[in-house]
Amino acid sequence: MIIDLHTHSTASDGTEPPAALVRHARDVGIDVLGLTDHDTTAGWAGAAAAAEAAGIRLVRGIEVSTATDRLGVHLLAYAPDPHDRGLTDELAAIVHAREDRLQAMLDNLAGVGIELSEADVRRHSGDAEGVGRPHVAQALVDAGHVPDVPSAFAELLAPGGPVWAKRYAPDTAAMIRIVTAAGGAAVIAHPWGRRGGAGRSTRDVLTGEVLEQLVVAGLVGVEVDHPEHDPTTRDELRALARDLGLVVTGGSDYHGTRKVGHELGCDTTMPEELERLLAAADLHAQARSAAMK
Ligand code: AMP
Ligand code: ZN
Ligand code: FE
Ligand code: FE
């Protein structure tokens, strides 16, 4: 049983449309696929139809851009009601902030002598709900300003870099409450991954103590098995998850051709952990319908 709970499609910054991603997953032997586009559920319908046809199980997810102590923290929300007002309002605010940030990044690029137009970026974002830095990175590669996407981040787009612009992100604990109230199960994505801002990493911010507070807010799990975690990090995080009673998930963070080292199925979730995750979401959904009566 191969379970990959973290992937992206063209609904955000992946390079394969949702249905194609599902078929690709089936072709490489994946049994359960989590679609977790950034800040949107727009890919769910296409993925669901394709999953039904391909005979694989789809887990509906979102990777929500949140912040703790001013540092970006990605929150995976599994199986929330996509029409829940609290959730849709917050996702709309984030997508809106992505538009504002795009303008700021284009201004910053002009400031370092790089003329990039909005159309150059839109060519890569296509019908994505929210424009991301990977789309800008790709546009910069295309225009010959940098050799590849990782260089675009390292030289220009990373926090502290000359083009970096901050954008609105909801507080992680507040977002966990919103996801829970929407009948979903919240999991911190790559909690101790290598990305960080200007000298700080999420590891500095997401300490055991902070994670314990997030559990009080309703956190269900942590993504332990992720390509950005080395073996030692995984061991430490797994032990912490055990202490806190958190579900342990894993996923590739596949983005198609836009991100290397994240092949479909390269990191996976154990079947019993998936069942615990979905049971928690079920419980939250029941509490939600009871509250609405
Ligand atoms: P955004 O949410 O638009 O700020 O973009 C975040 C996305 O950019 C992440 O999900 C990653 O896929 C990608 N990303 C972040 N840092 C890097 C990096 N150093 N190299 C390549 N991709 C990155
Ligand atoms: Zn991404
Ligand atoms: Fe992420
Ligand atoms: Fe991701």
Tab-separated table of C-alpha atoms and ligand atoms in Angstrom:
chain	number	residue	atom	x	y	z
A	1	MET	CA	0.000	0.000	0.000
A	2	ILE	CA	1.702	3.212	-1.181
A	3	ILE	CA	0.273	6.397	0.339
A	4	ASP	CA	1.646	9.796	-0.734
A	5	LEU	CA	-0.219	12.577	1.088
A	6	HIS	CA	1.523	15.698	-0.255
A	7	THR	CA	1.419	16.734	-3.944
A	8	HIS	CA	0.775	19.824	-6.067
A	9	SER	CA	-0.988	20.308	-9.417
A	10	THR	CA	-1.438	23.247	-11.796
A	11	ALA	CA	-4.189	24.450	-9.435
A	12	SER	CA	-1.205	25.905	-7.550
A	13	ASP	CA	2.477	25.609	-8.456
A	14	GLY	CA	2.752	22.044	-9.773
A	15	THR	CA	3.212	21.404	-13.481
A	16	GLU	CA	0.627	18.643	-14.057
A	17	PRO	CA	-3.134	19.248	-14.172
A	18	PRO	CA	-5.006	17.449	-11.350
A	19	ALA	CA	-6.339	14.605	-13.544
A	20	ALA	CA	-2.933	14.016	-15.162
A	21	LEU	CA	-1.284	13.993	-11.737
A	22	VAL	CA	-3.722	11.316	-10.543
A	23	ARG	CA	-3.067	9.149	-13.605
A	24	HIS	CA	0.673	9.626	-13.149
A	25	ALA	CA	0.315	8.498	-9.515
A	26	ARG	CA	-1.612	5.401	-10.587
A	27	ASP	CA	1.047	4.600	-13.216
A	28	VAL	CA	3.839	4.642	-10.622
A	29	GLY	CA	1.848	2.368	-8.295
A	30	ILE	CA	0.428	4.798	-5.755
A	31	ASP	CA	-2.737	3.553	-4.005
A	32	VAL	CA	-3.696	6.664	-2.057
A	33	LEU	CA	-2.893	10.187	-3.252
A	34	GLY	CA	-3.226	13.368	-1.239
A	35	LEU	CA	-3.680	16.462	-3.415
A	36	THR	CA	-2.524	19.449	-1.373
A	37	ASP	CA	-2.327	22.534	-3.576
A	38	HIS	CA	-1.335	25.795	-1.897
A	39	ASP	CA	-4.316	27.706	-0.486
A	40	THR	CA	-6.951	26.249	-2.835
A	41	THR	CA	-9.367	23.373	-3.369
A	42	ALA	CA	-9.721	24.192	-7.084
A	43	GLY	CA	-8.021	20.945	-8.144
A	44	TRP	CA	-10.212	18.632	-6.090
A	45	ALA	CA	-13.028	18.058	-8.612
A	46	GLY	CA	-10.762	17.137	-11.522
A	47	ALA	CA	-8.630	14.918	-9.308
A	48	ALA	CA	-11.674	13.164	-7.823
A	49	ALA	CA	-13.111	12.266	-11.225
A	50	ALA	CA	-9.725	10.964	-12.391
A	51	ALA	CA	-9.170	9.002	-9.162
A	52	GLU	CA	-12.515	7.284	-9.576
A	53	ALA	CA	-11.642	6.343	-13.166
A	54	ALA	CA	-8.103	5.235	-12.248
A	55	GLY	CA	-9.241	3.211	-9.244
A	56	ILE	CA	-7.069	4.972	-6.685
A	57	ARG	CA	-8.112	6.711	-3.493
A	58	LEU	CA	-7.924	10.497	-3.331
A	59	VAL	CA	-7.443	12.336	-0.065
A	60	ARG	CA	-8.593	15.949	-0.470
A	61	GLY	CA	-6.150	18.379	1.052
A	62	ILE	CA	-4.879	21.967	1.040
A	63	GLU	CA	-1.413	23.242	2.015
A	64	VAL	CA	-2.288	26.494	3.747
A	65	SER	CA	0.328	29.277	4.030
A	66	THR	CA	0.286	30.305	7.699
A	67	ALA	CA	2.756	32.066	9.994
A	68	THR	CA	4.054	31.520	13.517
A	69	ASP	CA	6.179	34.232	15.076
A	70	ARG	CA	6.445	35.918	11.626
A	71	LEU	CA	7.952	32.819	10.026
A	72	GLY	CA	6.104	30.932	7.264
A	73	VAL	CA	4.623	27.614	8.382
A	74	HIS	CA	2.817	25.354	5.930
A	75	LEU	CA	-0.282	23.680	7.307
A	76	LEU	CA	-1.780	20.636	5.587
A	77	ALA	CA	-5.560	20.525	5.959
A	78	TYR	CA	-7.081	17.161	5.133
A	79	ALA	CA	-10.721	16.605	4.220
A	80	PRO	CA	-12.265	19.885	5.415
A	81	ASP	CA	-15.629	20.959	4.010
A	82	PRO	CA	-14.549	23.094	1.011
A	83	HIS	CA	-17.649	25.282	1.383
A	84	ASP	CA	-17.112	26.138	5.043
A	85	ARG	CA	-17.337	29.912	5.264
A	86	GLY	CA	-14.532	30.356	7.796
A	87	LEU	CA	-12.216	28.349	5.579
A	88	THR	CA	-13.169	29.891	2.219
A	89	ASP	CA	-12.867	33.435	3.618
A	90	GLU	CA	-9.348	32.762	4.860
A	91	LEU	CA	-8.224	31.055	1.634
A	92	ALA	CA	-9.624	33.975	-0.387
A	93	ALA	CA	-7.645	36.421	1.759
A	94	ILE	CA	-4.426	34.478	1.177
A	95	VAL	CA	-4.962	34.226	-2.592
A	96	HIS	CA	-5.691	37.961	-2.695
A	97	ALA	CA	-2.468	38.631	-0.779
A	98	ARG	CA	-0.574	36.551	-3.363
A	99	GLU	CA	-1.746	38.988	-6.072
A	100	ASP	CA	-0.527	41.989	-4.074
A	101	ARG	CA	2.785	40.291	-3.395
A	102	LEU	CA	3.270	39.585	-7.102
A	103	GLN	CA	3.135	43.317	-7.824
A	104	ALA	CA	5.605	43.979	-4.996
A	105	MET	CA	8.002	41.320	-6.329
A	106	LEU	CA	7.808	42.782	-9.864
A	107	ASP	CA	8.595	46.229	-8.406
A	108	ASN	CA	11.516	44.786	-6.443
A	109	LEU	CA	12.810	43.053	-9.566
A	110	ALA	CA	12.687	46.367	-11.454
A	111	GLY	CA	14.620	47.850	-8.537
A	112	VAL	CA	17.520	45.461	-9.218
A	113	GLY	CA	17.308	46.113	-12.939
A	114	ILE	CA	15.273	43.092	-13.988
A	115	GLU	CA	12.240	43.951	-16.098
A	116	LEU	CA	9.702	41.158	-15.775
A	117	SER	CA	6.068	41.680	-16.724
A	118	GLU	CA	2.991	40.274	-15.058
A	119	ALA	CA	2.208	38.466	-18.325
A	120	ASP	CA	5.618	36.731	-18.194
A	121	VAL	CA	4.616	35.261	-14.821
A	122	ARG	CA	0.999	34.490	-15.798
A	123	ARG	CA	2.284	32.392	-18.676
A	124	HIS	CA	3.565	29.985	-16.031
A	125	SER	CA	0.792	30.291	-13.452
A	126	GLY	CA	-1.903	29.585	-16.060
A	127	ASP	CA	-5.191	28.951	-14.296
A	128	ALA	CA	-3.630	28.566	-10.846
A	129	GLU	CA	-5.696	30.130	-8.059
A	130	GLY	CA	-2.737	31.845	-6.481
A	131	VAL	CA	0.490	33.044	-8.035
A	132	GLY	CA	3.544	31.650	-6.272
A	133	ARG	CA	7.233	32.372	-6.166
A	134	PRO	CA	7.904	29.213	-8.234
A	135	HIS	CA	5.964	30.826	-11.107
A	136	VAL	CA	8.116	33.947	-10.822
A	137	ALA	CA	11.234	31.766	-10.615
A	138	GLN	CA	10.278	29.963	-13.804
A	139	ALA	CA	9.620	33.245	-15.596
A	140	LEU	CA	13.087	34.459	-14.533
A	141	VAL	CA	14.688	31.291	-15.924
A	142	ASP	CA	12.759	31.671	-19.192
A	143	ALA	CA	13.911	35.259	-19.610
A	144	GLY	CA	17.516	34.162	-19.024
A	145	HIS	CA	18.104	36.072	-15.789
A	146	VAL	CA	19.033	32.952	-13.799
A	147	PRO	CA	20.082	29.446	-14.896
A	148	ASP	CA	17.459	27.500	-12.938
A	149	VAL	CA	14.663	27.680	-10.353
A	150	PRO	CA	16.864	26.977	-7.299
A	151	SER	CA	19.187	29.857	-8.315
A	152	ALA	CA	16.190	32.154	-8.685
A	153	PHE	CA	15.287	31.435	-5.063
A	154	ALA	CA	18.846	31.567	-3.748
A	155	GLU	CA	19.775	34.827	-5.483
A	156	LEU	CA	16.491	36.730	-5.554
A	157	LEU	CA	13.307	35.264	-4.108
A	158	ALA	CA	14.257	33.764	-0.738
A	159	PRO	CA	13.464	35.623	2.509
A	160	GLY	CA	16.087	38.323	2.972
A	161	GLY	CA	16.810	38.328	-0.763
A	162	PRO	CA	16.493	41.507	-2.873
A	163	VAL	CA	13.115	40.589	-4.329
A	164	TRP	CA	11.518	39.136	-1.214
A	165	ALA	CA	8.171	40.692	-0.323
A	166	LYS	CA	6.087	39.616	2.609
A	167	ARG	CA	2.427	38.812	2.325
A	168	TYR	CA	-0.476	38.187	4.671
A	169	ALA	CA	-0.594	34.735	6.266
A	170	PRO	CA	-2.993	33.673	9.028
A	171	ASP	CA	-1.604	32.640	12.393
A	172	THR	CA	-0.918	28.889	12.462
A	173	ALA	CA	-2.940	28.178	15.640
A	174	ALA	CA	-5.874	30.264	14.363
A	175	MET	CA	-5.794	28.396	11.058
A	176	ILE	CA	-5.727	25.031	12.862
A	177	ARG	CA	-8.937	26.083	14.654
A	178	ILE	CA	-10.527	27.092	11.345
A	179	VAL	CA	-9.568	23.799	9.660
A	180	THR	CA	-10.870	21.815	12.641
A	181	ALA	CA	-14.147	23.753	12.699
A	182	ALA	CA	-14.485	23.028	8.972
A	183	GLY	CA	-14.361	19.298	9.731
A	184	GLY	CA	-10.769	18.804	8.608
A	185	ALA	CA	-7.632	17.366	10.186
A	186	ALA	CA	-4.639	19.729	10.466
A	187	VAL	CA	-1.043	18.507	10.011
A	188	ILE	CA	2.113	20.666	10.048
A	189	ALA	CA	3.925	20.239	6.713
A	190	HIS	CA	7.698	19.631	6.821
A	191	PRO	CA	7.936	21.162	10.347
A	192	TRP	CA	11.718	21.099	10.459
A	193	GLY	CA	12.393	21.456	6.732
A	194	ARG	CA	15.411	23.302	5.422
A	195	ARG	CA	13.617	26.439	4.310
A	196	GLY	CA	13.799	29.387	6.622
A	197	GLY	CA	13.824	33.108	6.633
A	198	ALA	CA	16.853	35.308	7.080
A	199	GLY	CA	18.811	33.199	9.514
A	200	ARG	CA	15.842	31.608	11.233
A	201	SER	CA	14.353	28.234	10.410
A	202	THR	CA	10.985	26.728	11.254
A	203	ARG	CA	12.855	24.448	13.606
A	204	ASP	CA	13.649	27.453	15.828
A	205	VAL	CA	9.998	28.410	15.933
A	206	LEU	CA	8.241	25.034	16.008
A	207	THR	CA	9.748	23.762	19.235
A	208	GLY	CA	8.233	20.886	21.208
A	209	GLU	CA	6.578	23.445	23.458
A	210	VAL	CA	4.996	25.325	20.551
A	211	LEU	CA	3.814	22.073	18.967
A	212	GLU	CA	2.206	21.172	22.281
A	213	GLN	CA	0.268	24.461	22.176
A	214	LEU	CA	-0.794	23.713	18.604
A	215	VAL	CA	-2.149	20.352	19.771
A	216	VAL	CA	-4.387	22.287	22.151
A	217	ALA	CA	-5.599	24.293	19.132
A	218	GLY	CA	-6.549	21.001	17.437
A	219	LEU	CA	-3.417	19.891	15.574
A	220	VAL	CA	-3.743	16.225	14.563
A	221	GLY	CA	-0.406	15.352	13.009
A	222	VAL	CA	3.071	16.239	11.788
A	223	GLU	CA	4.620	15.412	8.430
A	224	VAL	CA	7.727	13.522	9.509
A	225	ASP	CA	8.654	11.797	6.266
A	226	HIS	CA	9.384	14.571	3.785
A	227	PRO	CA	12.394	15.002	1.441
A	228	GLU	CA	13.576	18.085	3.357
A	229	HIS	CA	14.023	16.064	6.577
A	230	ASP	CA	17.272	14.139	7.044
A	231	PRO	CA	17.271	10.800	8.949
A	232	THR	CA	18.198	12.379	12.300
A	233	THR	CA	15.487	15.013	11.973
A	234	ARG	CA	12.948	12.289	11.203
A	235	ASP	CA	13.957	10.271	14.267
A	236	GLU	CA	13.669	13.294	16.550
A	237	LEU	CA	10.369	14.417	15.109
A	238	ARG	CA	8.931	10.885	15.217
A	239	ALA	CA	9.812	10.619	18.917
A	240	LEU	CA	8.205	13.994	19.593
A	241	ALA	CA	5.074	12.958	17.669
A	242	ARG	CA	4.838	9.833	19.801
A	243	ASP	CA	5.123	11.878	23.007
A	244	LEU	CA	2.439	14.305	21.855
A	245	GLY	CA	0.125	11.613	20.462
A	246	LEU	CA	0.358	13.105	16.976
A	247	VAL	CA	-0.313	11.224	13.746
A	248	VAL	CA	2.853	10.763	11.645
A	249	THR	CA	2.379	11.457	7.941
A	250	GLY	CA	4.663	11.420	4.921
A	251	GLY	CA	4.574	12.704	1.384
A	252	SER	CA	6.754	13.643	-1.554
A	253	ASP	CA	5.727	17.315	-2.030
A	254	TYR	CA	5.739	16.518	-5.740
A	255	HIS	CA	5.556	19.625	-7.987
A	256	GLY	CA	6.098	17.990	-11.411
A	257	THR	CA	9.114	19.421	-13.200
A	258	ARG	CA	9.226	22.549	-11.029
A	259	LYS	CA	10.991	20.982	-8.057
A	260	VAL	CA	13.722	18.346	-8.045
A	261	GLY	CA	14.172	15.630	-5.402
A	262	HIS	CA	10.446	15.236	-4.779
A	263	GLU	CA	9.442	12.287	-6.975
A	264	LEU	CA	5.940	10.862	-6.485
A	265	GLY	CA	5.961	8.265	-3.701
A	266	CYS	CA	9.521	9.060	-2.515
A	267	ASP	CA	8.116	9.601	0.995
A	268	THR	CA	4.943	7.921	2.208
A	269	THR	CA	2.446	7.488	5.053
A	270	MET	CA	1.795	4.226	6.931
A	271	PRO	CA	-1.748	2.823	6.426
A	272	GLU	CA	-2.577	2.915	10.161
A	273	GLU	CA	-1.487	6.570	10.358
A	274	LEU	CA	-3.766	7.425	7.413
A	275	GLU	CA	-6.668	5.750	9.215
A	276	ARG	CA	-5.949	7.754	12.381
A	277	LEU	CA	-5.805	10.949	10.318
A	278	LEU	CA	-9.110	10.315	8.559
A	279	ALA	CA	-10.770	9.212	11.804
A	280	ALA	CA	-9.822	12.558	13.344
A	281	ALA	CA	-11.285	14.405	10.345
A	282	ASP	CA	-14.476	12.339	10.668
A	283	LEU	CA	-14.741	13.272	14.331
A	284	HIS	CA	-14.307	16.965	13.494
A	285	ALA	CA	-16.943	16.695	10.744
A	286	GLN	CA	-19.388	15.095	13.184
A	287	ALA	CA	-18.796	17.814	15.743
A	288	ARG	CA	-19.355	20.358	12.990
A	289	SER	CA	-22.713	18.944	11.901
A	290	ALA	CA	-23.803	18.590	15.541
A	291	ALA	CA	-22.934	22.269	16.107
A	292	MET	CA	-24.919	23.338	13.028
A	293	LYS	CA	-28.125	21.590	14.175
B	1	AMP	P1	5.114	30.842	-2.118
B	1	AMP	O1	4.071	30.117	-1.323
B	1	AMP	O2	4.541	31.437	-3.357
B	1	AMP	O3	5.900	31.808	-1.315
B	1	AMP	O4	6.131	29.745	-2.639
B	1	AMP	C1	6.510	28.694	-1.815
B	1	AMP	C2	6.937	27.522	-2.684
B	1	AMP	O5	8.159	27.824	-3.306
B	1	AMP	C3	7.188	26.276	-1.852
B	1	AMP	O6	6.056	25.478	-1.779
B	1	AMP	C4	8.258	25.574	-2.620
B	1	AMP	O7	7.650	24.710	-3.541
B	1	AMP	C5	8.968	26.653	-3.386
B	1	AMP	N1	10.280	26.976	-2.809
B	1	AMP	C6	10.546	27.639	-1.670
B	1	AMP	N2	11.861	27.799	-1.465
B	1	AMP	C7	12.460	27.223	-2.542
B	1	AMP	C8	13.815	27.052	-2.937
B	1	AMP	N3	14.831	27.516	-2.200
B	1	AMP	N4	14.054	26.401	-4.099
B	1	AMP	C9	13.029	25.924	-4.855
B	1	AMP	N5	11.734	26.046	-4.532
B	1	AMP	C10	11.448	26.692	-3.384
B	2	ZN	ZN	4.694	24.659	-3.854
B	3	FE	FE	5.357	23.398	1.815
B	4	FE	FE	4.030	21.443	-0.683
